mmCIF file of C-alpha atoms and ligand atoms in Angstrom:
data_model
loop_
_atom_site.group_PDB
_atom_site.id
_atom_site.type_symbol
_atom_site.label_atom_id
_atom_site.label_comp_id
_atom_site.label_asym_id
_atom_site.label_seq_id
_atom_site.Cartn_x
_atom_site.Cartn_y
_atom_site.Cartn_z
ATOM 1 C CA MET A 1367 -11.476 -14.515 29.857
ATOM 2 C CA ARG A 1368 -10.843 -10.870 30.634
ATOM 3 C CA MET A 1369 -13.831 -9.214 32.302
ATOM 4 C CA ARG A 1370 -15.708 -6.605 30.333
ATOM 5 C CA LYS A 1371 -17.127 -3.462 31.871
ATOM 6 C CA THR A 1372 -20.725 -3.450 30.727
ATOM 7 C CA ALA A 1373 -23.390 -6.106 30.638
ATOM 8 C CA ALA A 1374 -24.094 -5.365 26.977
ATOM 9 C CA ALA A 1375 -20.466 -5.866 26.009
ATOM 10 C CA ALA A 1376 -20.322 -9.048 28.063
ATOM 11 C CA THR A 1377 -23.311 -10.428 26.138
ATOM 12 C CA VAL A 1378 -21.572 -9.754 22.836
ATOM 13 C CA VAL A 1379 -18.402 -11.419 24.075
ATOM 14 C CA LEU A 1380 -20.322 -14.486 25.210
ATOM 15 C CA ALA A 1381 -22.174 -14.716 21.907
ATOM 16 C CA LEU A 1382 -18.908 -14.455 19.960
ATOM 17 C CA THR A 1383 -17.217 -17.072 22.099
ATOM 18 C CA ALA A 1384 -20.113 -19.475 21.707
ATOM 19 C CA THR A 1385 -20.085 -19.182 17.906
ATOM 20 C CA ALA A 1386 -16.317 -19.469 17.672
ATOM 21 C CA THR A 1387 -16.435 -22.642 19.751
ATOM 22 C CA ALA A 1388 -19.243 -24.063 17.640
ATOM 23 C CA CYS A 1389 -17.150 -23.521 14.520
ATOM 24 C CA GLY A 1390 -14.077 -25.115 16.023
ATOM 25 C CA GLY A 1391 -12.131 -21.898 16.578
ATOM 26 C CA LYS A 1392 -9.117 -21.341 14.377
ATOM 27 C CA SER A 1393 -9.741 -24.011 11.792
ATOM 28 C CA GLY A 1394 -9.331 -21.934 8.658
ATOM 29 C CA THR A 1395 -12.983 -20.988 8.531
ATOM 30 C CA ALA A 1396 -14.569 -17.750 9.612
ATOM 31 C CA GLY A 1397 -15.905 -18.381 13.048
ATOM 32 C CA ASP A 1398 -18.157 -15.556 14.201
ATOM 33 C CA ASN A 1399 -19.619 -12.128 13.925
ATOM 34 C CA ALA A 1400 -16.361 -10.203 14.146
ATOM 35 C CA GLY A 1401 -14.568 -12.227 11.486
ATOM 36 C CA GLU A 1402 -12.686 -14.072 14.203
ATOM 37 C CA GLY A 1403 -11.381 -17.554 13.813
ATOM 38 C CA TYR A 1404 -10.009 -17.317 10.281
ATOM 39 C CA GLU A 1405 -6.325 -17.931 9.838
ATOM 40 C CA GLY A 1406 -5.152 -18.715 6.316
ATOM 41 C CA SER A 1407 -1.941 -20.687 6.022
ATOM 42 C CA TYR A 1408 0.863 -18.999 4.136
ATOM 43 C CA LYS A 1409 4.120 -20.682 3.206
ATOM 44 C CA VAL A 1410 7.015 -19.189 5.129
ATOM 45 C CA ALA A 1411 9.881 -18.224 2.772
ATOM 46 C CA LYS A 1412 13.307 -19.680 3.595
ATOM 47 C CA ASN A 1413 16.701 -17.958 3.602
ATOM 48 C CA VAL A 1414 15.318 -14.508 2.903
ATOM 49 C CA SER A 1415 18.066 -12.016 2.358
ATOM 50 C CA PHE A 1416 17.891 -8.557 0.857
ATOM 51 C CA ASP A 1417 19.330 -5.186 1.605
ATOM 52 C CA SER A 1418 16.643 -3.746 3.877
ATOM 53 C CA PRO A 1419 17.541 -2.167 7.222
ATOM 54 C CA THR A 1420 14.108 -3.127 8.587
ATOM 55 C CA LEU A 1421 14.502 -6.776 7.589
ATOM 56 C CA LYS A 1422 17.993 -6.959 9.070
ATOM 57 C CA ARG A 1423 16.780 -5.479 12.335
ATOM 58 C CA ALA A 1424 13.863 -7.921 12.513
ATOM 59 C CA GLN A 1425 16.048 -10.913 11.655
ATOM 60 C CA LYS A 1426 18.481 -9.950 14.378
ATOM 61 C CA ALA A 1427 15.597 -9.691 16.864
ATOM 62 C CA GLY A 1428 14.175 -13.009 15.659
ATOM 63 C CA LYS A 1429 10.704 -11.489 15.265
ATOM 64 C CA ILE A 1430 8.792 -9.057 13.128
ATOM 65 C CA VAL A 1431 6.698 -6.366 14.817
ATOM 66 C CA VAL A 1432 3.552 -5.392 12.949
ATOM 67 C CA GLY A 1433 1.405 -2.410 13.893
ATOM 68 C CA VAL A 1434 -2.327 -3.120 13.618
ATOM 69 C CA LYS A 1435 -5.741 -2.096 14.933
ATOM 70 C CA ALA A 1436 -7.496 -4.030 17.694
ATOM 71 C CA ASP A 1437 -11.043 -2.653 17.714
ATOM 72 C CA GLN A 1438 -12.129 -2.887 14.089
ATOM 73 C CA PRO A 1439 -14.363 -5.953 13.647
ATOM 74 C CA PHE A 1440 -13.554 -8.006 10.499
ATOM 75 C CA LEU A 1441 -10.432 -5.882 9.832
ATOM 76 C CA GLY A 1442 -8.135 -5.752 12.859
ATOM 77 C CA TYR A 1443 -9.743 -7.159 15.967
ATOM 78 C CA GLN A 1444 -8.295 -8.495 19.198
ATOM 79 C CA ASP A 1445 -10.431 -11.018 21.032
ATOM 80 C CA THR A 1446 -10.618 -11.522 24.778
ATOM 81 C CA SER A 1447 -7.817 -14.078 24.754
ATOM 82 C CA GLY A 1448 -5.526 -11.640 22.989
ATOM 83 C CA ASN A 1449 -5.643 -13.116 19.471
ATOM 84 C CA TYR A 1450 -5.796 -10.760 16.524
ATOM 85 C CA SER A 1451 -7.887 -11.503 13.444
ATOM 86 C CA GLY A 1452 -9.466 -9.826 10.436
ATOM 87 C CA PHE A 1453 -8.621 -8.858 6.884
ATOM 88 C CA ASP A 1454 -5.730 -6.520 7.735
ATOM 89 C CA ILE A 1455 -4.296 -9.136 10.071
ATOM 90 C CA GLU A 1456 -4.314 -11.649 7.203
ATOM 91 C CA ILE A 1457 -2.554 -9.151 4.909
ATOM 92 C CA ALA A 1458 0.042 -8.658 7.658
ATOM 93 C CA ARG A 1459 0.507 -12.446 8.037
ATOM 94 C CA MET A 1460 0.922 -12.978 4.260
ATOM 95 C CA ILE A 1461 3.679 -10.359 4.190
ATOM 96 C CA ALA A 1462 5.425 -11.750 7.274
ATOM 97 C CA ALA A 1463 5.496 -15.243 5.702
ATOM 98 C CA ASP A 1464 7.087 -13.863 2.530
ATOM 99 C CA LEU A 1465 9.695 -12.061 4.617
ATOM 100 C CA GLY A 1466 10.574 -15.387 6.236
ATOM 101 C CA PHE A 1467 8.840 -15.066 9.624
ATOM 102 C CA SER A 1468 6.812 -17.918 11.060
ATOM 103 C CA GLU A 1469 3.550 -17.409 12.903
ATOM 104 C CA LYS A 1470 5.349 -17.566 16.251
ATOM 105 C CA GLN A 1471 7.750 -14.823 15.158
ATOM 106 C CA ILE A 1472 5.032 -12.275 14.420
ATOM 107 C CA LYS A 1473 4.353 -9.773 17.171
ATOM 108 C CA PHE A 1474 1.210 -7.703 16.641
ATOM 109 C CA ASP A 1475 1.197 -4.327 18.338
ATOM 110 C CA THR A 1476 -1.939 -2.207 18.625
ATOM 111 C CA VAL A 1477 -1.244 1.250 17.209
ATOM 112 C CA ASP A 1478 -4.094 3.752 16.924
ATOM 113 C CA SER A 1479 -4.489 6.153 14.012
ATOM 114 C CA ASN A 1480 -3.057 9.242 15.715
ATOM 115 C CA VAL A 1481 0.321 7.634 16.457
ATOM 116 C CA ARG A 1482 0.942 5.603 13.292
ATOM 117 C CA GLU A 1483 3.514 7.902 11.719
ATOM 118 C CA THR A 1484 5.445 8.155 15.002
ATOM 119 C CA ALA A 1485 5.418 4.385 15.574
ATOM 120 C CA ILE A 1486 6.683 3.735 12.041
ATOM 121 C CA SER A 1487 9.320 6.437 11.877
ATOM 122 C CA HIS A 1488 10.651 5.590 15.350
ATOM 123 C CA HIS A 1489 10.904 1.899 14.355
ATOM 124 C CA GLN A 1490 8.504 0.797 17.084
ATOM 125 C CA VAL A 1491 6.907 -1.331 14.361
ATOM 126 C CA ASP A 1492 8.544 -2.888 11.279
ATOM 127 C CA TYR A 1493 5.482 -2.301 9.130
ATOM 128 C CA TYR A 1494 1.856 -1.313 9.671
ATOM 129 C CA VAL A 1495 -1.412 -2.772 8.367
ATOM 130 C CA GLY A 1496 -4.489 -0.994 9.718
ATOM 131 C CA THR A 1497 -6.980 0.723 7.384
ATOM 132 C CA TYR A 1498 -4.184 3.158 6.604
ATOM 133 C CA THR A 1499 -5.043 5.604 3.824
ATOM 134 C CA MET A 1500 -2.157 6.407 1.513
ATOM 135 C CA ASN A 1501 -1.930 10.143 0.863
ATOM 136 C CA ASP A 1502 0.669 12.763 -0.009
ATOM 137 C CA GLU A 1503 0.721 14.297 3.448
ATOM 138 C CA ARG A 1504 1.549 10.958 5.090
ATOM 139 C CA LYS A 1505 4.043 10.070 2.351
ATOM 140 C CA LYS A 1506 6.229 12.885 3.688
ATOM 141 C CA GLN A 1507 6.686 10.779 6.837
ATOM 142 C CA VAL A 1508 6.225 7.121 5.875
ATOM 143 C CA GLY A 1509 6.501 4.818 2.860
ATOM 144 C CA PHE A 1510 3.513 2.883 1.490
ATOM 145 C CA ALA A 1511 3.003 -0.313 -0.500
ATOM 146 C CA GLY A 1512 -0.410 -0.710 -2.115
ATOM 147 C CA PRO A 1513 -3.223 0.134 -2.414
ATOM 148 C CA TYR A 1514 -4.501 -3.326 -1.536
ATOM 149 C CA TYR A 1515 -8.103 -2.130 -0.908
ATOM 150 C CA THR A 1516 -10.109 1.068 -1.394
ATOM 151 C CA ALA A 1517 -12.722 2.204 1.125
ATOM 152 C CA GLY A 1518 -14.712 5.450 1.379
ATOM 153 C CA ALA A 1519 -15.769 7.584 4.342
ATOM 154 C CA ASP A 1520 -19.405 6.994 5.328
ATOM 155 C CA LEU A 1521 -21.690 7.518 8.340
ATOM 156 C CA LEU A 1522 -22.795 5.119 11.067
ATOM 157 C CA VAL A 1523 -26.056 6.039 12.808
ATOM 158 C CA ARG A 1524 -28.605 4.458 15.153
ATOM 159 C CA LYS A 1525 -31.093 2.185 13.408
ATOM 160 C CA ASP A 1526 -34.023 4.565 14.025
ATOM 161 C CA GLU A 1527 -32.180 7.634 12.659
ATOM 162 C CA LYS A 1528 -34.271 9.456 10.033
ATOM 163 C CA ASP A 1529 -32.621 12.879 9.639
ATOM 164 C CA ILE A 1530 -29.093 11.841 8.705
ATOM 165 C CA THR A 1531 -29.252 10.600 5.135
ATOM 166 C CA GLY A 1532 -25.773 11.528 3.895
ATOM 167 C CA PRO A 1533 -22.913 13.974 4.370
ATOM 168 C CA GLY A 1534 -25.195 16.839 3.307
ATOM 169 C CA SER A 1535 -27.509 16.395 6.306
ATOM 170 C CA LEU A 1536 -25.067 16.915 9.180
ATOM 171 C CA LYS A 1537 -25.732 20.577 10.012
ATOM 172 C CA GLY A 1538 -25.780 20.921 13.814
ATOM 173 C CA LYS A 1539 -25.406 17.156 14.284
ATOM 174 C CA LYS A 1540 -22.883 15.663 16.673
ATOM 175 C CA VAL A 1541 -20.434 13.549 14.705
ATOM 176 C CA CYS A 1542 -17.651 11.504 16.283
ATOM 177 C CA SER A 1543 -14.423 10.398 14.619
ATOM 178 C CA ILE A 1544 -10.883 9.782 15.699
ATOM 179 C CA THR A 1545 -7.828 11.953 15.963
ATOM 180 C CA GLY A 1546 -5.373 11.628 13.108
ATOM 181 C CA SER A 1547 -7.860 10.056 10.691
ATOM 182 C CA THR A 1548 -8.692 11.345 7.219
ATOM 183 C CA PRO A 1549 -12.503 11.189 7.720
ATOM 184 C CA LEU A 1550 -12.202 13.457 10.776
ATOM 185 C CA ALA A 1551 -10.233 16.011 8.718
ATOM 186 C CA GLU A 1552 -12.943 15.824 6.042
ATOM 187 C CA ILE A 1553 -15.928 16.189 8.371
ATOM 188 C CA LYS A 1554 -14.379 19.218 10.111
ATOM 189 C CA LYS A 1555 -14.674 21.207 6.876
ATOM 190 C CA PRO A 1556 -17.169 24.060 7.411
ATOM 191 C CA GLN A 1557 -19.282 22.934 4.453
ATOM 192 C CA TYR A 1558 -20.730 20.065 6.548
ATOM 193 C CA GLY A 1559 -21.674 22.234 9.544
ATOM 194 C CA ALA A 1560 -21.193 19.273 11.916
ATOM 195 C CA GLU A 1561 -20.295 19.500 15.600
ATOM 196 C CA THR A 1562 -17.331 17.155 15.865
ATOM 197 C CA THR A 1563 -16.165 15.006 18.758
ATOM 198 C CA GLU A 1564 -12.603 13.648 18.538
ATOM 199 C CA LEU A 1565 -11.605 10.491 20.390
ATOM 200 C CA SER A 1566 -8.685 8.131 19.989
ATOM 201 C CA LYS A 1567 -10.530 4.865 19.326
ATOM 202 C CA TYR A 1568 -13.441 4.086 17.023
ATOM 203 C CA SER A 1569 -14.883 1.783 19.659
ATOM 204 C CA ASP A 1570 -15.251 4.829 21.963
ATOM 205 C CA CYS A 1571 -17.102 6.749 19.231
ATOM 206 C CA VAL A 1572 -19.407 3.756 18.721
ATOM 207 C CA LYS A 1573 -20.066 3.633 22.462
ATOM 208 C CA GLN A 1574 -21.097 7.313 22.361
ATOM 209 C CA LEU A 1575 -23.367 6.637 19.396
ATOM 210 C CA ARG A 1576 -25.037 3.747 21.177
ATOM 211 C CA ASP A 1577 -25.609 5.723 24.370
ATOM 212 C CA GLY A 1578 -26.971 8.763 22.488
ATOM 213 C CA THR A 1579 -24.095 11.194 23.217
ATOM 214 C CA VAL A 1580 -23.405 11.679 19.480
ATOM 215 C CA ASP A 1581 -25.663 11.362 16.418
ATOM 216 C CA ALA A 1582 -23.228 9.718 14.020
ATOM 217 C CA VAL A 1583 -19.751 8.224 13.664
ATOM 218 C CA THR A 1584 -17.756 8.833 10.540
ATOM 219 C CA THR A 1585 -14.897 6.811 9.145
ATOM 220 C CA ASP A 1586 -14.312 4.301 6.334
ATOM 221 C CA ASP A 1587 -17.346 2.260 5.248
ATOM 222 C CA ALA A 1588 -15.320 -0.939 5.694
ATOM 223 C CA ILE A 1589 -14.904 -0.175 9.411
ATOM 224 C CA LEU A 1590 -18.467 1.061 9.921
ATOM 225 C CA LYS A 1591 -19.992 -2.006 8.259
ATOM 226 C CA GLY A 1592 -18.101 -4.126 10.754
ATOM 227 C CA TYR A 1593 -19.667 -2.256 13.663
ATOM 228 C CA ALA A 1594 -23.131 -2.352 12.035
ATOM 229 C CA ALA A 1595 -22.768 -6.132 11.721
ATOM 230 C CA LYS A 1596 -21.548 -6.429 15.286
ATOM 231 C CA TYR A 1597 -24.461 -4.353 16.622
ATOM 232 C CA GLN A 1598 -27.068 -5.629 14.206
ATOM 233 C CA GLY A 1599 -30.523 -4.226 14.935
ATOM 234 C CA GLN A 1600 -29.005 -1.208 16.720
ATOM 235 C CA LEU A 1601 -26.784 0.556 14.178
ATOM 236 C CA LYS A 1602 -26.774 1.059 10.400
ATOM 237 C CA VAL A 1603 -24.465 2.528 7.763
ATOM 238 C CA VAL A 1604 -25.980 5.350 5.700
ATOM 239 C CA GLY A 1605 -24.319 4.040 2.523
ATOM 240 C CA LYS A 1606 -23.273 7.262 0.774
ATOM 241 C CA PRO A 1607 -19.462 7.210 0.717
ATOM 242 C CA PHE A 1608 -18.005 10.688 0.277
ATOM 243 C CA THR A 1609 -14.209 10.179 0.074
ATOM 244 C CA LYS A 1610 -11.787 7.653 -1.392
ATOM 245 C CA GLU A 1611 -9.529 5.861 1.103
ATOM 246 C CA PRO A 1612 -6.901 3.689 -0.609
ATOM 247 C CA TYR A 1613 -5.303 1.372 1.984
ATOM 248 C CA GLY A 1614 -1.544 0.910 2.023
ATOM 249 C CA VAL A 1615 0.954 -0.982 4.152
ATOM 250 C CA GLY A 1616 2.997 1.634 5.991
ATOM 251 C CA MET A 1617 6.740 1.369 6.570
ATOM 252 C CA ASP A 1618 9.955 3.326 7.006
ATOM 253 C CA LYS A 1619 10.024 5.989 4.312
ATOM 254 C CA ASP A 1620 13.664 5.343 3.441
ATOM 255 C CA ASP A 1621 13.442 1.553 3.208
ATOM 256 C CA LYS A 1622 12.737 1.361 -0.518
ATOM 257 C CA VAL A 1623 13.893 -2.254 -0.763
ATOM 258 C CA LEU A 1624 11.325 -3.320 1.824
ATOM 259 C CA ARG A 1625 8.630 -1.374 0.014
ATOM 260 C CA GLY A 1626 9.414 -3.291 -3.196
ATOM 261 C CA LYS A 1627 9.331 -6.645 -1.356
ATOM 262 C CA ILE A 1628 6.024 -5.887 0.360
ATOM 263 C CA THR A 1629 4.585 -4.819 -2.994
ATOM 264 C CA ASP A 1630 5.787 -8.167 -4.444
ATOM 265 C CA ALA A 1631 4.113 -10.002 -1.556
ATOM 266 C CA LEU A 1632 0.786 -8.202 -2.042
ATOM 267 C CA GLU A 1633 0.787 -8.892 -5.792
ATOM 268 C CA LYS A 1634 1.670 -12.551 -5.226
ATOM 269 C CA HIS A 1635 -1.122 -13.181 -2.726
ATOM 270 C CA ILE A 1636 -3.660 -11.301 -4.848
ATOM 271 C CA ALA A 1637 -2.694 -13.482 -7.852
ATOM 272 C CA ASN A 1638 -2.666 -16.836 -6.020
ATOM 273 C CA GLY A 1639 -6.091 -16.479 -4.402
ATOM 274 C CA ASP A 1640 -4.955 -16.036 -0.774
ATOM 275 C CA TYR A 1641 -6.187 -12.449 -0.781
ATOM 276 C CA LYS A 1642 -9.661 -13.394 -2.043
ATOM 277 C CA ALA A 1643 -10.015 -16.289 0.412
ATOM 278 C CA ALA A 1644 -8.992 -14.073 3.321
ATOM 279 C CA TYR A 1645 -11.291 -11.292 2.191
ATOM 280 C CA GLN A 1646 -14.310 -13.532 1.903
ATOM 281 C CA ALA A 1647 -13.716 -15.048 5.333
ATOM 282 C CA THR A 1648 -13.282 -11.680 7.052
ATOM 283 C CA LEU A 1649 -14.264 -8.306 5.606
ATOM 284 C CA GLY A 1650 -16.608 -9.918 3.077
ATOM 285 C CA LYS A 1651 -18.736 -11.145 6.003
ATOM 286 C CA SER A 1652 -19.681 -7.601 7.006
ATOM 287 C CA GLY A 1653 -21.227 -6.772 3.653
ATOM 288 C CA SER A 1654 -18.434 -5.195 1.593
ATOM 289 C CA PRO A 1655 -18.558 -7.215 -1.647
ATOM 290 C CA TYR A 1656 -15.267 -8.590 -2.983
ATOM 291 C CA LYS A 1657 -13.527 -6.598 -5.674
ATOM 292 C CA ALA A 1658 -10.089 -7.579 -6.938
ATOM 293 C CA PRO A 1659 -7.578 -4.798 -6.365
ATOM 294 C CA LYS A 1660 -5.978 -3.291 -9.452
ATOM 295 C CA THR A 1661 -2.590 -4.839 -10.251
ATOM 296 C CA PRO A 1662 0.246 -4.313 -10.901
ATOM 297 C CA LEU A 1663 0.522 -2.065 -7.878
ATOM 298 C CA PRO A 1664 2.358 1.255 -8.234
ATOM 299 C CA ARG A 1665 6.164 1.156 -7.855
ATOM 300 C CA TYR A 1666 8.100 4.266 -7.055
HETATM 301 N N1 LIG B 1173 -8.495 5.192 6.469
HETATM 302 C C1 LIG B 1173 -8.623 6.339 7.308
HETATM 303 C C2 LIG B 1173 -7.267 6.812 7.783
HETATM 304 O O1 LIG B 1173 -6.272 6.228 7.472
HETATM 305 C C3 LIG B 1173 -9.543 6.110 8.467
HETATM 306 C C4 LIG B 1173 -9.362 4.819 9.196
HETATM 307 C C5 LIG B 1173 -8.310 4.877 10.270
HETATM 308 O O2 LIG B 1173 -8.310 5.802 11.093
HETATM 309 O O3 LIG B 1173 -7.497 3.952 10.302
HETATM 310 O O4 LIG B 1173 -7.164 7.824 8.443
#
């Protein structure tokens, strides 16, 4: 096991490991507090062939590279032995199976919010699944399939916080979010009067919230609920979402064939129950109730 820096973090790691072991690890059931241990099984398609430059490149390489997050409990989370798990990871695995790639041929790459467009457009990843809001600005640089889930920006505060009750109570408060994210752009608007801190990882913002450097962290409620569950008794989500964040799978803007195939894959796994099972074993565990995404998904 890789050594962690602080005693508090080490305690969490030990607790997670103990629970995962008790549940038998990767047995198809959710194992612990971070949504670790769930791995649905998805049938790998055979003889996949269509006119997508991304697919051809991946087939030639014998692997598919998927950009994901590593520090978002229940969504995209990398454990101490290097395994990725969470709802977005399951979405990524469903798509890879439909594109004909076995588990061993999937390479997850951690890509933070501020470098997503670069990683996609420079073909460092074949597609990206990581709480990635679809919007017109980003559509100028990347293509999207989805939305497969809709979150909303909210606030994470310390459990004993009394003053911060919603986005209207942030005047003069120190609020942390991450570079390149939509909630950061929102919270920087003068109407909120917040003092913003920009970092590159949500886990660093959460660290600053826990040690008292900042008063709140803002990003999608789905992400914040994961941290509140992970640090139960210490942190809480305010629960007043103030934006809409529709999540899409990001890919090369010009690969329209791939976009159609990934849209097919999402619709198929929503219809056959894989999506719901994965949701309930991962994100559903942090307190975001299941809601079926609207289908058919947009095609353009
Ligand atoms: N969904 C928001 C975004 O795409 C925030 C979460 C994130 O940074 O991934 O910017």
